[in-house]
Coordinates of C-alpha atoms in Angstrom, one line a residue:
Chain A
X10 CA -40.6 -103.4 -71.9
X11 CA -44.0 -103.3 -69.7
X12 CA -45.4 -106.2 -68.1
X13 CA -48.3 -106.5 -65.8
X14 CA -48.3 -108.8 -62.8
X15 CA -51.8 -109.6 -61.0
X16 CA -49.9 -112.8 -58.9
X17 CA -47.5 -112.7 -55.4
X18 CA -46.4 -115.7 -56.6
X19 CA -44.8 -114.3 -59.7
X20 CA -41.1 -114.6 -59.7
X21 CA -40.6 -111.1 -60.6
X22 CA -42.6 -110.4 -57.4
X23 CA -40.3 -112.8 -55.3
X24 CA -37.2 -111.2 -56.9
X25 CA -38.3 -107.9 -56.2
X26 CA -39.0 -108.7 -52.9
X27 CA -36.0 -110.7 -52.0
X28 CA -34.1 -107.6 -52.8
X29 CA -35.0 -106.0 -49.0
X30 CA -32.6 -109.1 -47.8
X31 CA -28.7 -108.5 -47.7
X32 CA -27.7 -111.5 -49.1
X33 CA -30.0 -111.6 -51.7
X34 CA -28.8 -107.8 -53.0
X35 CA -24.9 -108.8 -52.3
X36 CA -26.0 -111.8 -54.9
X37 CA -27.6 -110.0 -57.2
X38 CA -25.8 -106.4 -57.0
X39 CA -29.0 -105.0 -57.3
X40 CA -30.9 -102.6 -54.8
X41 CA -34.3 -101.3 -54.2
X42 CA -35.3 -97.7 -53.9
X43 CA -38.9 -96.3 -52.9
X44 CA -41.1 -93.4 -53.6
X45 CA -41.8 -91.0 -56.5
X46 CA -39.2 -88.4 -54.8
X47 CA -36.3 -90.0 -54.1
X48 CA -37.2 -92.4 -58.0
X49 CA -37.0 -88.8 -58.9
X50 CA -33.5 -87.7 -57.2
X51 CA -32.3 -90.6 -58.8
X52 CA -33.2 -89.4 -62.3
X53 CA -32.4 -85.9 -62.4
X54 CA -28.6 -86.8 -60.7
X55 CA -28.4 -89.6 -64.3
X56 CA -29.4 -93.0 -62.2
X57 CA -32.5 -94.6 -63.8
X58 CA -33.6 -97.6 -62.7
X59 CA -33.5 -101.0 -64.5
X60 CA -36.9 -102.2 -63.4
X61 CA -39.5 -99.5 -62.5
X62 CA -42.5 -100.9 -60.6
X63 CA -46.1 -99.1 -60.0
X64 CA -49.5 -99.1 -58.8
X65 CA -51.7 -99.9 -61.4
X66 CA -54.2 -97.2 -60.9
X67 CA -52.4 -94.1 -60.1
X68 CA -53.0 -90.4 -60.3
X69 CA -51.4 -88.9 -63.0
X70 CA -48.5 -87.3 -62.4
X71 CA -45.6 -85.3 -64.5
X72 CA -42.7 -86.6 -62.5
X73 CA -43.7 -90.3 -62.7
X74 CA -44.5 -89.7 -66.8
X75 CA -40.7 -88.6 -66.8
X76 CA -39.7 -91.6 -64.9
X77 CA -41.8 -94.0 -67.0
X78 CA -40.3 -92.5 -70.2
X79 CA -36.7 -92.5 -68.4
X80 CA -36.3 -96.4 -67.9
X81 CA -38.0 -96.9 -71.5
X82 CA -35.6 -95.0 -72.7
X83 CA -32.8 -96.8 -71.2
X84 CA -34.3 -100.2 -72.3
X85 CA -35.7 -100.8 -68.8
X86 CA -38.6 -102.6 -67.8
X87 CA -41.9 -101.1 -66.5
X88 CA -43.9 -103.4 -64.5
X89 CA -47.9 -102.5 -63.3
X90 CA -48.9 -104.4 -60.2
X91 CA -51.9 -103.9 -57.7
X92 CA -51.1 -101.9 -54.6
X93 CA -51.4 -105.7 -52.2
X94 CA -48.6 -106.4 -54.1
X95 CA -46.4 -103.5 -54.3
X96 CA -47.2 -103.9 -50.3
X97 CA -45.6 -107.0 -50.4
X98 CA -42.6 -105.6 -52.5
X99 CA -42.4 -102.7 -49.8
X100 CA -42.9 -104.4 -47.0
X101 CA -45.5 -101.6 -45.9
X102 CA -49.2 -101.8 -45.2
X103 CA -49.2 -98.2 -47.2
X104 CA -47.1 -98.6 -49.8
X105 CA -45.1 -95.5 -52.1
X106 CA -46.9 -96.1 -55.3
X107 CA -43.7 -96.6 -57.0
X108 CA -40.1 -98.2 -56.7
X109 CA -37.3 -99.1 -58.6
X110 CA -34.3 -101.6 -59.3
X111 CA -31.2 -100.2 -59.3
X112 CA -27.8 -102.1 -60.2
X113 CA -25.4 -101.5 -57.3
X114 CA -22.6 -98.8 -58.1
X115 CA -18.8 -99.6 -57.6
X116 CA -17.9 -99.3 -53.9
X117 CA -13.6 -99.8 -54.5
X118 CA -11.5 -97.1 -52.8
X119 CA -9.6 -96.7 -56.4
X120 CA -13.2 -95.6 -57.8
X121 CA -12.5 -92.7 -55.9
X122 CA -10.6 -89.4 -56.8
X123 CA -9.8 -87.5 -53.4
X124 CA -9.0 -84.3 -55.1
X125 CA -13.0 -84.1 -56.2
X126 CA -13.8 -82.6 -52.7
X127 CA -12.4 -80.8 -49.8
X128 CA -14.6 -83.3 -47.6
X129 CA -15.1 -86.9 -46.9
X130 CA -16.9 -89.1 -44.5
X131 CA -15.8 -92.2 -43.4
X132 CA -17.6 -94.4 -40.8
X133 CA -16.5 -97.7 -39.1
X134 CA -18.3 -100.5 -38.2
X135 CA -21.7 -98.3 -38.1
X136 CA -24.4 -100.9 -37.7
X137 CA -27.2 -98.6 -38.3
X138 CA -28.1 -98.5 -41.3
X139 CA -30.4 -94.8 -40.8
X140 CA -27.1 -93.6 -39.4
X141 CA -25.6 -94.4 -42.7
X142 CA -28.2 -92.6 -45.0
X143 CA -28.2 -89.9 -42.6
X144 CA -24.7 -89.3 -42.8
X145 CA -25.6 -89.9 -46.9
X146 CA -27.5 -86.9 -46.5
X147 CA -25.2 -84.6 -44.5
X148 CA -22.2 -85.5 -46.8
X149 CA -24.5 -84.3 -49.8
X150 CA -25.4 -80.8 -47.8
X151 CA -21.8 -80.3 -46.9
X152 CA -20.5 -80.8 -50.3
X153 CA -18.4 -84.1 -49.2
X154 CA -17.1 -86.2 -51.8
X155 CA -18.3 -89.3 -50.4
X156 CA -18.9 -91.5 -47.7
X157 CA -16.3 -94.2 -46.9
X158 CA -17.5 -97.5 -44.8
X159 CA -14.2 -98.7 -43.0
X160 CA -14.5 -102.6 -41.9
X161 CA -18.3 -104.1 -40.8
X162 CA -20.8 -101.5 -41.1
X163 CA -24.3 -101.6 -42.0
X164 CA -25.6 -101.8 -46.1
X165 CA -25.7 -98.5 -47.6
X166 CA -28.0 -100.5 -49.8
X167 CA -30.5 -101.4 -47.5
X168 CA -33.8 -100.0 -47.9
X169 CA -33.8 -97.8 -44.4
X170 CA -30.5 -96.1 -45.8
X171 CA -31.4 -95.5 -49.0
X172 CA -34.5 -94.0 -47.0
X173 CA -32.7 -92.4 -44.9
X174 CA -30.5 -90.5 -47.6
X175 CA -33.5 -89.2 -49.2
X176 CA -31.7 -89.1 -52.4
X177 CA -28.1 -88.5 -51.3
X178 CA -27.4 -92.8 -51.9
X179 CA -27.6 -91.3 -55.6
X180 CA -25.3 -88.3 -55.6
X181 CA -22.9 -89.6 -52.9
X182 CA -19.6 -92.0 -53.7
X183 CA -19.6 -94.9 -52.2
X184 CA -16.9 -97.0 -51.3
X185 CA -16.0 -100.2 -48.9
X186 CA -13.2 -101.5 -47.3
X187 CA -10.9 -102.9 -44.3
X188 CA -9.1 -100.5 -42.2
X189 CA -5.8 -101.5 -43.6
X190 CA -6.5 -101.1 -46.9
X191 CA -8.1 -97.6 -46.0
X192 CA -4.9 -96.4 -44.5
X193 CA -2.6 -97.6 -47.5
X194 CA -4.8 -95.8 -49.5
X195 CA -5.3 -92.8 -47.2
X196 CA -1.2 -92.3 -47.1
X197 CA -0.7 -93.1 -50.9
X198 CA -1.8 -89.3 -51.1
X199 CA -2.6 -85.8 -49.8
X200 CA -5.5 -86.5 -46.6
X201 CA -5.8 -85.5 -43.2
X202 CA -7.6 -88.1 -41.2
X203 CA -10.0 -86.8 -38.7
X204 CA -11.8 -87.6 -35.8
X205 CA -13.4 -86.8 -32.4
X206 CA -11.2 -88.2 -29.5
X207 CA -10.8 -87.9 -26.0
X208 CA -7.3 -88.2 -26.3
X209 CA -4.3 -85.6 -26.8
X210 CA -7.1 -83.4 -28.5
X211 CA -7.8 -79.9 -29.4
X212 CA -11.1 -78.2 -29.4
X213 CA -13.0 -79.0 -32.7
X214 CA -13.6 -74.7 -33.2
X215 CA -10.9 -73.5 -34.8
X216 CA -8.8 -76.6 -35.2
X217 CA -6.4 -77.2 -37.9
X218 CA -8.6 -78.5 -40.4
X219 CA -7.0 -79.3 -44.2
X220 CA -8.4 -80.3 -47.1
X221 CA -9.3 -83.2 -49.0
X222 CA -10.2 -84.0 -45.2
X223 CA -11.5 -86.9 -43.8
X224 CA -13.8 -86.9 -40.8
X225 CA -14.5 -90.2 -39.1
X226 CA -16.7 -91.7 -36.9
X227 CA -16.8 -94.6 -34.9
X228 CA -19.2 -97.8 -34.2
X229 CA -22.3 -96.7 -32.1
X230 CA -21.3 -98.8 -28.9
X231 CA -17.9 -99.0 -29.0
X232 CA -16.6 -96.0 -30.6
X233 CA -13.0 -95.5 -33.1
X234 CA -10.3 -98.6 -31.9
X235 CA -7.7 -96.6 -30.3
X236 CA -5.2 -97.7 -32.8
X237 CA -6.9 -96.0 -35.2
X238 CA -7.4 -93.0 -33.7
X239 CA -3.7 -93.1 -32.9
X240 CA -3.2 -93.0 -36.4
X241 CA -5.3 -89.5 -37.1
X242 CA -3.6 -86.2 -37.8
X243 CA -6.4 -84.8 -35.8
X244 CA -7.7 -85.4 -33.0
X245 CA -10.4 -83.1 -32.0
X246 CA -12.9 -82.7 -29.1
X247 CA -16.5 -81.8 -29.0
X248 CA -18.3 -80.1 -25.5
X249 CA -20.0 -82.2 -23.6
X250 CA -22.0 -80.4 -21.1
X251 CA -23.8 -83.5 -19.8
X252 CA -23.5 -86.8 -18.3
X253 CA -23.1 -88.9 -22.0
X254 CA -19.3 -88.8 -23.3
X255 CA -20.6 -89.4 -26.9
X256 CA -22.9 -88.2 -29.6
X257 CA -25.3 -90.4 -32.0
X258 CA -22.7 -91.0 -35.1
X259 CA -24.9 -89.1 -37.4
X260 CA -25.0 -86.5 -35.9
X261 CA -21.3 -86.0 -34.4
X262 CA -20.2 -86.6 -38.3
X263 CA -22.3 -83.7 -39.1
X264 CA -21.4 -81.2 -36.5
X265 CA -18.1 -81.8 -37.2
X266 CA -18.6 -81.8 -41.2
X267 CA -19.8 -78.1 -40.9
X268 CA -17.3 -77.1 -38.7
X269 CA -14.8 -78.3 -41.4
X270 CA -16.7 -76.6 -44.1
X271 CA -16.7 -73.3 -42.4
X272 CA -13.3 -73.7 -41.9
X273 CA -12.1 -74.7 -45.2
X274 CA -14.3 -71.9 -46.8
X275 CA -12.6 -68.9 -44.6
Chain B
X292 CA -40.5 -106.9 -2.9
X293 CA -39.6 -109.9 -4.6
X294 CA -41.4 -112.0 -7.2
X295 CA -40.6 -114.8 -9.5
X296 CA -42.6 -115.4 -12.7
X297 CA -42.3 -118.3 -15.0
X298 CA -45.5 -118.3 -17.4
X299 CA -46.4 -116.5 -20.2
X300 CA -49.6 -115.1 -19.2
X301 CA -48.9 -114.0 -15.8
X302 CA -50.6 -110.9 -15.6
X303 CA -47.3 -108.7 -15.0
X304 CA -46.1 -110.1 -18.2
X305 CA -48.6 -108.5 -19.9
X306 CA -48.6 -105.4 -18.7
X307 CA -44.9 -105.1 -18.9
X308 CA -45.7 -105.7 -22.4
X309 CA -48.2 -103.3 -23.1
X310 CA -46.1 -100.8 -22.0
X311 CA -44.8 -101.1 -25.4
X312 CA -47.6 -99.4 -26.9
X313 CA -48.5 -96.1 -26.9
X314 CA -52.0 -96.2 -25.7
X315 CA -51.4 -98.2 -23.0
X316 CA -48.4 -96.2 -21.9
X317 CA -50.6 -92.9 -22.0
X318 CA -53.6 -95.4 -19.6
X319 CA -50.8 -96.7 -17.2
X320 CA -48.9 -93.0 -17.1
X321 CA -45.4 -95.5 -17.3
X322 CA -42.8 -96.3 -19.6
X323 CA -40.4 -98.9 -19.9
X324 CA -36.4 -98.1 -20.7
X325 CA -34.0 -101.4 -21.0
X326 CA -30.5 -102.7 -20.6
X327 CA -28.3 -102.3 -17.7
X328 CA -26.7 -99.0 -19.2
X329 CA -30.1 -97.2 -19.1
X330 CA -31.1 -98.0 -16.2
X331 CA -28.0 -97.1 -14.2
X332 CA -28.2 -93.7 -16.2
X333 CA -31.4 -93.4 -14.9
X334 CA -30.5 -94.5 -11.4
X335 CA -27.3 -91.9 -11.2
X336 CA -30.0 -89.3 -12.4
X337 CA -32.5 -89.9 -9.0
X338 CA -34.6 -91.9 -11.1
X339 CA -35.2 -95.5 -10.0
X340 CA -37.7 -97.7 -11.9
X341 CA -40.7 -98.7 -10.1
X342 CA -40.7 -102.5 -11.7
X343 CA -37.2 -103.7 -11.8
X344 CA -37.3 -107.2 -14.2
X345 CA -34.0 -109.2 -14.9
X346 CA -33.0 -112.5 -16.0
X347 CA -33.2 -114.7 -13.3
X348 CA -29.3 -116.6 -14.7
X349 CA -27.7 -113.9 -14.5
X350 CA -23.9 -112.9 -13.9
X351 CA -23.2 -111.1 -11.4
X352 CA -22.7 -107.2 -12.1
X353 CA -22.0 -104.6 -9.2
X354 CA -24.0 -102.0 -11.2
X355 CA -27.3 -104.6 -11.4
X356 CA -26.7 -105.0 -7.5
X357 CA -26.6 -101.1 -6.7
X358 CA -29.9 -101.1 -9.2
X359 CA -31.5 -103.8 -7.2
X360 CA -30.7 -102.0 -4.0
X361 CA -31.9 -98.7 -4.9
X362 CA -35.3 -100.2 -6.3
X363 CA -35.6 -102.3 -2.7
X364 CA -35.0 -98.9 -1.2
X365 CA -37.1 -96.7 -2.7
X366 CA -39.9 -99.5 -1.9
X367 CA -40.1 -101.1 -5.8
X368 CA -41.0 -104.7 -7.3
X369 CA -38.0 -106.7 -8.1
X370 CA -39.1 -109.5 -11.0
X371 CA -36.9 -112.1 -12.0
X372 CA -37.9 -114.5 -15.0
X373 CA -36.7 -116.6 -17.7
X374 CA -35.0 -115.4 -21.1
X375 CA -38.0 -116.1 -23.0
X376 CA -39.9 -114.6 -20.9
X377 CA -37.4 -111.1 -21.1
X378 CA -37.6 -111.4 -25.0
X379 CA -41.5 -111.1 -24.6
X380 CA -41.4 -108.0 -22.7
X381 CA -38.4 -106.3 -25.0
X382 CA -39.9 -107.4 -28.3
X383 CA -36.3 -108.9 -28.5
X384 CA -34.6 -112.3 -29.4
X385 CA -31.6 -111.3 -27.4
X386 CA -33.3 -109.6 -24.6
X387 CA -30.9 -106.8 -22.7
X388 CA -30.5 -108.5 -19.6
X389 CA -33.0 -106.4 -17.2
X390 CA -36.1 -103.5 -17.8
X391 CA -37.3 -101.0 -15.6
X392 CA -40.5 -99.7 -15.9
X393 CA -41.0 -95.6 -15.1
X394 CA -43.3 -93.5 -14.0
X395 CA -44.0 -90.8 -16.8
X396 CA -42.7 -87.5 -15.9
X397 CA -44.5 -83.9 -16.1
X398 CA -44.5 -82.9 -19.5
X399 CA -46.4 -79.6 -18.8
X400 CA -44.3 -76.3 -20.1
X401 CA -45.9 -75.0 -16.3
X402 CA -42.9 -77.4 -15.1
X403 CA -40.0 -75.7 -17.1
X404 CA -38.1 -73.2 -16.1
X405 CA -36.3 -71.1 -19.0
X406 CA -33.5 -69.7 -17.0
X407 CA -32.0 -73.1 -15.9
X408 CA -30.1 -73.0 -19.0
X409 CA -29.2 -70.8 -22.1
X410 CA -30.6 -73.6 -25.3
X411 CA -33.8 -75.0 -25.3
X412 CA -34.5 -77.6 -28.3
X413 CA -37.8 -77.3 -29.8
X414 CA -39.4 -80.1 -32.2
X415 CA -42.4 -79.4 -34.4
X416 CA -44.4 -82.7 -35.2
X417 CA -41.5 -84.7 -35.8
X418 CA -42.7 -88.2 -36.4
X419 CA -39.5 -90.5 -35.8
X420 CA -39.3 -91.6 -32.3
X421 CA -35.2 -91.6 -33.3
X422 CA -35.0 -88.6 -33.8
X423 CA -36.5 -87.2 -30.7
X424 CA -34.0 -89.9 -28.4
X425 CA -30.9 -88.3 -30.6
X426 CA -32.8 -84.8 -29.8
X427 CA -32.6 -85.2 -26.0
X428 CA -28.9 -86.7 -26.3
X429 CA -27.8 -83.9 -28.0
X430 CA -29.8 -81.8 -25.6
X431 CA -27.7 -83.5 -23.0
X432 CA -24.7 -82.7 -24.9
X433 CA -24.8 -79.0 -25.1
X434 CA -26.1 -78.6 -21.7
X435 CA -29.7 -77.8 -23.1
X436 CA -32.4 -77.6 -20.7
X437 CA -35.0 -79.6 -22.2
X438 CA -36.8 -80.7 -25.5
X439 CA -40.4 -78.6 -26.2
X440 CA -41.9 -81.2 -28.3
X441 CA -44.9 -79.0 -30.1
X442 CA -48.2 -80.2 -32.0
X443 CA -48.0 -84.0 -33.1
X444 CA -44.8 -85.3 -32.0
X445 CA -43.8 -89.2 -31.6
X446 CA -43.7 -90.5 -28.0
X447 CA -40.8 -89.4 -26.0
X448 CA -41.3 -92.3 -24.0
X449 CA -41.7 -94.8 -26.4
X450 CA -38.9 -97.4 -26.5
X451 CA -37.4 -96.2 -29.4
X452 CA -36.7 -93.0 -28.2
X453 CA -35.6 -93.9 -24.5
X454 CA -33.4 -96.1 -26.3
X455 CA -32.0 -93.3 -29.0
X456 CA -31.6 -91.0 -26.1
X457 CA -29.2 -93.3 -24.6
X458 CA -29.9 -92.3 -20.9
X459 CA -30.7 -88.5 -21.7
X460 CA -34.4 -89.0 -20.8
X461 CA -34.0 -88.7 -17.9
X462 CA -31.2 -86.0 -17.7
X463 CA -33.5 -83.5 -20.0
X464 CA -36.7 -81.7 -19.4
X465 CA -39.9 -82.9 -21.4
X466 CA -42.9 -81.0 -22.4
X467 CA -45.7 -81.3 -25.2
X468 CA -48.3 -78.2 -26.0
X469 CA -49.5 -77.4 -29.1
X470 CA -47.9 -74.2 -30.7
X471 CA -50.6 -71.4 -29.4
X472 CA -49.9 -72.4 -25.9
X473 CA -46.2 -72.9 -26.3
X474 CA -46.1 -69.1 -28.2
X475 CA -48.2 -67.9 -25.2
X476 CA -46.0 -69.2 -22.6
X477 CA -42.5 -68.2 -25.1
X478 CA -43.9 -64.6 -25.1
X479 CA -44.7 -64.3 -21.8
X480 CA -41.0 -63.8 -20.8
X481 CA -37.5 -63.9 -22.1
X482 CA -36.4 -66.3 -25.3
X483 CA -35.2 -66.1 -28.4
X484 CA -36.8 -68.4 -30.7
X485 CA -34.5 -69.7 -34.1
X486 CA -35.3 -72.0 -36.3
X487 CA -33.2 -72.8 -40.0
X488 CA -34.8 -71.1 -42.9
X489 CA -35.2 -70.4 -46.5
X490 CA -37.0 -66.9 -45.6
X491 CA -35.3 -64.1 -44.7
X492 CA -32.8 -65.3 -42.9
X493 CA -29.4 -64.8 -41.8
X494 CA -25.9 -66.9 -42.3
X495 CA -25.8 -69.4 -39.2
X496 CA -22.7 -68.9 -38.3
X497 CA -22.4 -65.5 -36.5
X498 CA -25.9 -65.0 -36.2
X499 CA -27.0 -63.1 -33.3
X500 CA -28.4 -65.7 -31.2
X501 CA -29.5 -64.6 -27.7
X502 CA -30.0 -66.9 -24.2
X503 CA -32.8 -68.6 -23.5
X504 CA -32.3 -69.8 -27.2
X505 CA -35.1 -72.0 -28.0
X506 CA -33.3 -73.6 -31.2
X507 CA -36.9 -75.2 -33.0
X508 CA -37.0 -77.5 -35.9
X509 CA -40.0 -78.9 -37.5
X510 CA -41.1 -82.3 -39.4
X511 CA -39.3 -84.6 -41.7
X512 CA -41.3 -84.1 -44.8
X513 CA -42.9 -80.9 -44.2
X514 CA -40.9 -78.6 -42.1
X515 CA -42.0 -75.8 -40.2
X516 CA -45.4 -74.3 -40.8
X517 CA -45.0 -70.7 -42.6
X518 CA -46.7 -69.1 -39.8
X519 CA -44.4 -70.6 -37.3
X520 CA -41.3 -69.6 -39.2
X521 CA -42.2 -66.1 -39.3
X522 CA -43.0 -65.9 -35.2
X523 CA -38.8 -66.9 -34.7
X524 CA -37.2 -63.8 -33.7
X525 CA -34.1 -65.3 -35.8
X526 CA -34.0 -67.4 -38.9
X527 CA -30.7 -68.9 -40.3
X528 CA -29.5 -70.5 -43.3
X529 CA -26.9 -73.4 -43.0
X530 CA -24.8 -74.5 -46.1
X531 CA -26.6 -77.0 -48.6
X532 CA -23.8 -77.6 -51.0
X533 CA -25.6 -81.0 -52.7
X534 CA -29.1 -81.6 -54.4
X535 CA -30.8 -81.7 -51.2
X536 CA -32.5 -78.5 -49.4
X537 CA -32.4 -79.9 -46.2
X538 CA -31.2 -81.7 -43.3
X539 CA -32.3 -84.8 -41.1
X540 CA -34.2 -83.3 -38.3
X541 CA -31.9 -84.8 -35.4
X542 CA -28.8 -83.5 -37.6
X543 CA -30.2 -79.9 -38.1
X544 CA -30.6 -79.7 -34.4
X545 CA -27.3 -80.7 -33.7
X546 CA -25.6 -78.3 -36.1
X547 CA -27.8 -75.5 -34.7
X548 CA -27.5 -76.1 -31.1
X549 CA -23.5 -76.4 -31.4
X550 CA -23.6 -73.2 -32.8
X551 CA -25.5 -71.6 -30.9
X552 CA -23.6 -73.1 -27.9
X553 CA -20.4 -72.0 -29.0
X554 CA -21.8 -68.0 -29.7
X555 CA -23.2 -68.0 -26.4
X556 CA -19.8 -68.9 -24.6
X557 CA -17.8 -66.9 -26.7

């Protein structure tokens, strides 16, 4: 279906729009994703999106015909706005000259097979939603199997993580839930649990590392709660050379991530 | 000295707030870092602001009485004012209870000296203030000596990155050239300069990295200029197992400079 809006205050506009607020994508299970690039990720890993908006006048350009023909295809819509209003979609003074509507995907812990990867990320309470897609992104370089949010974290369907996954929100499993019901799950299984500690710890090199392995990270401020770093199988540390006892999430899930990988691969 | 402001458009207010901006920042030669964590970093570090402002209801905190101390000492401006006042200045509704206000340090590569440690981080035009904060905590981290921020980086000192540092501003080295007079001043004595690659380059872990190790990575959407690529003396591969051919920026540094960290120990 194509449709061509000219108005902001079309409802399709508003409902596009609304879609950068939390409560409005938890209410519609619906999320937005920007630019030709990651529109494209999306595609070539089987996600097309239900509503495909675009700046009326546009270069040509073989990756957005694709797209274009993609969401036909699938019976979706194709909408043709002015680029004042895809701004107003965006929320950017320059907007990407295209995004798309994407139904949420199942985020259950029993969507998730453990034995489809050696590797898995799990991050709890992480507020920052660019942590989030970051660690998106790593999980996808390091062959995880997915990314698991333990208790309050950030949405991994906000716009800044989708952004910040640069594709990875599409290829990555996703799934959501309390700490308890993490751990029943966890234990129902094979899984070693994972995670940098300062206490009774050994060296993250050469550690002990066993797969499906799960390697988590703590909130930003206030790092793992000790009881559930008590309940790890591993506890490892990390150098730190300087005067800060902690790295940024991302980034300690990552260093740690490869240092599994290499590990798992010898 | 002491001083008590209750209007919006005292004078100090609004330079406090400039500060926020980048030009203004670059006029005044000053930056501004906030919350009590920061600045007691900073204070630990020998670096006391020259502005101290707090809220003038305030608990009572042993660490924001050594930080009012050292900036009476050292001869600085002590500001109370109101909350709404603080959220003006921070750009926040919930303002971090104090600010400090910095001179900017020497940022000249004339002012680094190579053999004060063995990794150097290097960032090529990297746009995301974030990134260059988790940069210089990592930095921290590994005992780097600095961050060599080369061609048309973000602003170290912008607020985003003091704040993504998370007090390693002013723990780590700073300095900005463009790429002919950082490869001048490279070459003109020892350093090993490695940056990740798709071009003839060598499995990351294991590789023959070499101190002063100036570990470089380049922007988020382009990379590294061909050119500079080809000037490293060693070019590594890390594992991309997903869709994705590379990492975030921050991340890639991490992963690199723990590496390189541990070879140079071993």
């Amino acid at each position: 279906m194509r449709k061509h809006i000219t108005g902001f205050s079309n409802p399709t506009v508003k409902y596009l729009r609304s879609l950068r607020e939390k409560k409005h994508r938890k209410r519609e299970g619906k999320f937005l994703a920007e630019g030709l690039r990651l529109l494209t990720d999306a595609r070539e890993s089987g996600r097309v999106p239900e509503v495909l908006v675009m700046a009326q006048q546009r270069d040509d350009h073989p990756l957005l015909s694709a797209l274009e023909n993609a969401v036909d295809s699938a019976g979706g819509e194709v909408i043709t706005t002015g680029p004042e209003i895809l701004g107003k979609i965006t929320g950017k003074d320059n907007p990407q000259s295209v995004a798309g509507v994407f139904a949420e995907f199942d985020t259950s812990l029993a969507a998730l097979d453990r034995t489809n990867a050696n590797i898995w990320l799990v991050a709890q309470a992480l507020r920052d939603p660019g942590n989030l897609g970051t660690m998106l992104r790593t999980g996808d370089a390091i062959g995880a199997g997915g990314l698991i949010l333990i208790d309050d974290c950030a949405d991994p369907f906000s716009v800044e993580a989708v952004r910040a996954s640069m594709g990875a929100i599409f290829t990555q499993n996703i799934a959501r839930a309390p700490w308890s019901d993490f751990h029943d799950w966890l234990r129902e299984g094979e899984g070693q649990l994972v995670a940098a500690s300062l206490r009774d710890a050994v060296p993250y090199r050469g550690a002990p590392y066993a797969a499906p392995c799960f390697v988590m990270v703590g909130n930003e401020s206030q790092g793992l709660p000790e009881e559930y770093e008590t309940s790890c199988d591993l506890r490892v540390t990390m150098p730190m050379r300087g005067r800060a006892d902690s790295l940024n999430a991302a980034v300690a899930a990552a260093v740690l991530g490869y240092e599994v990988l290499a590990s798992l691969d010898c």
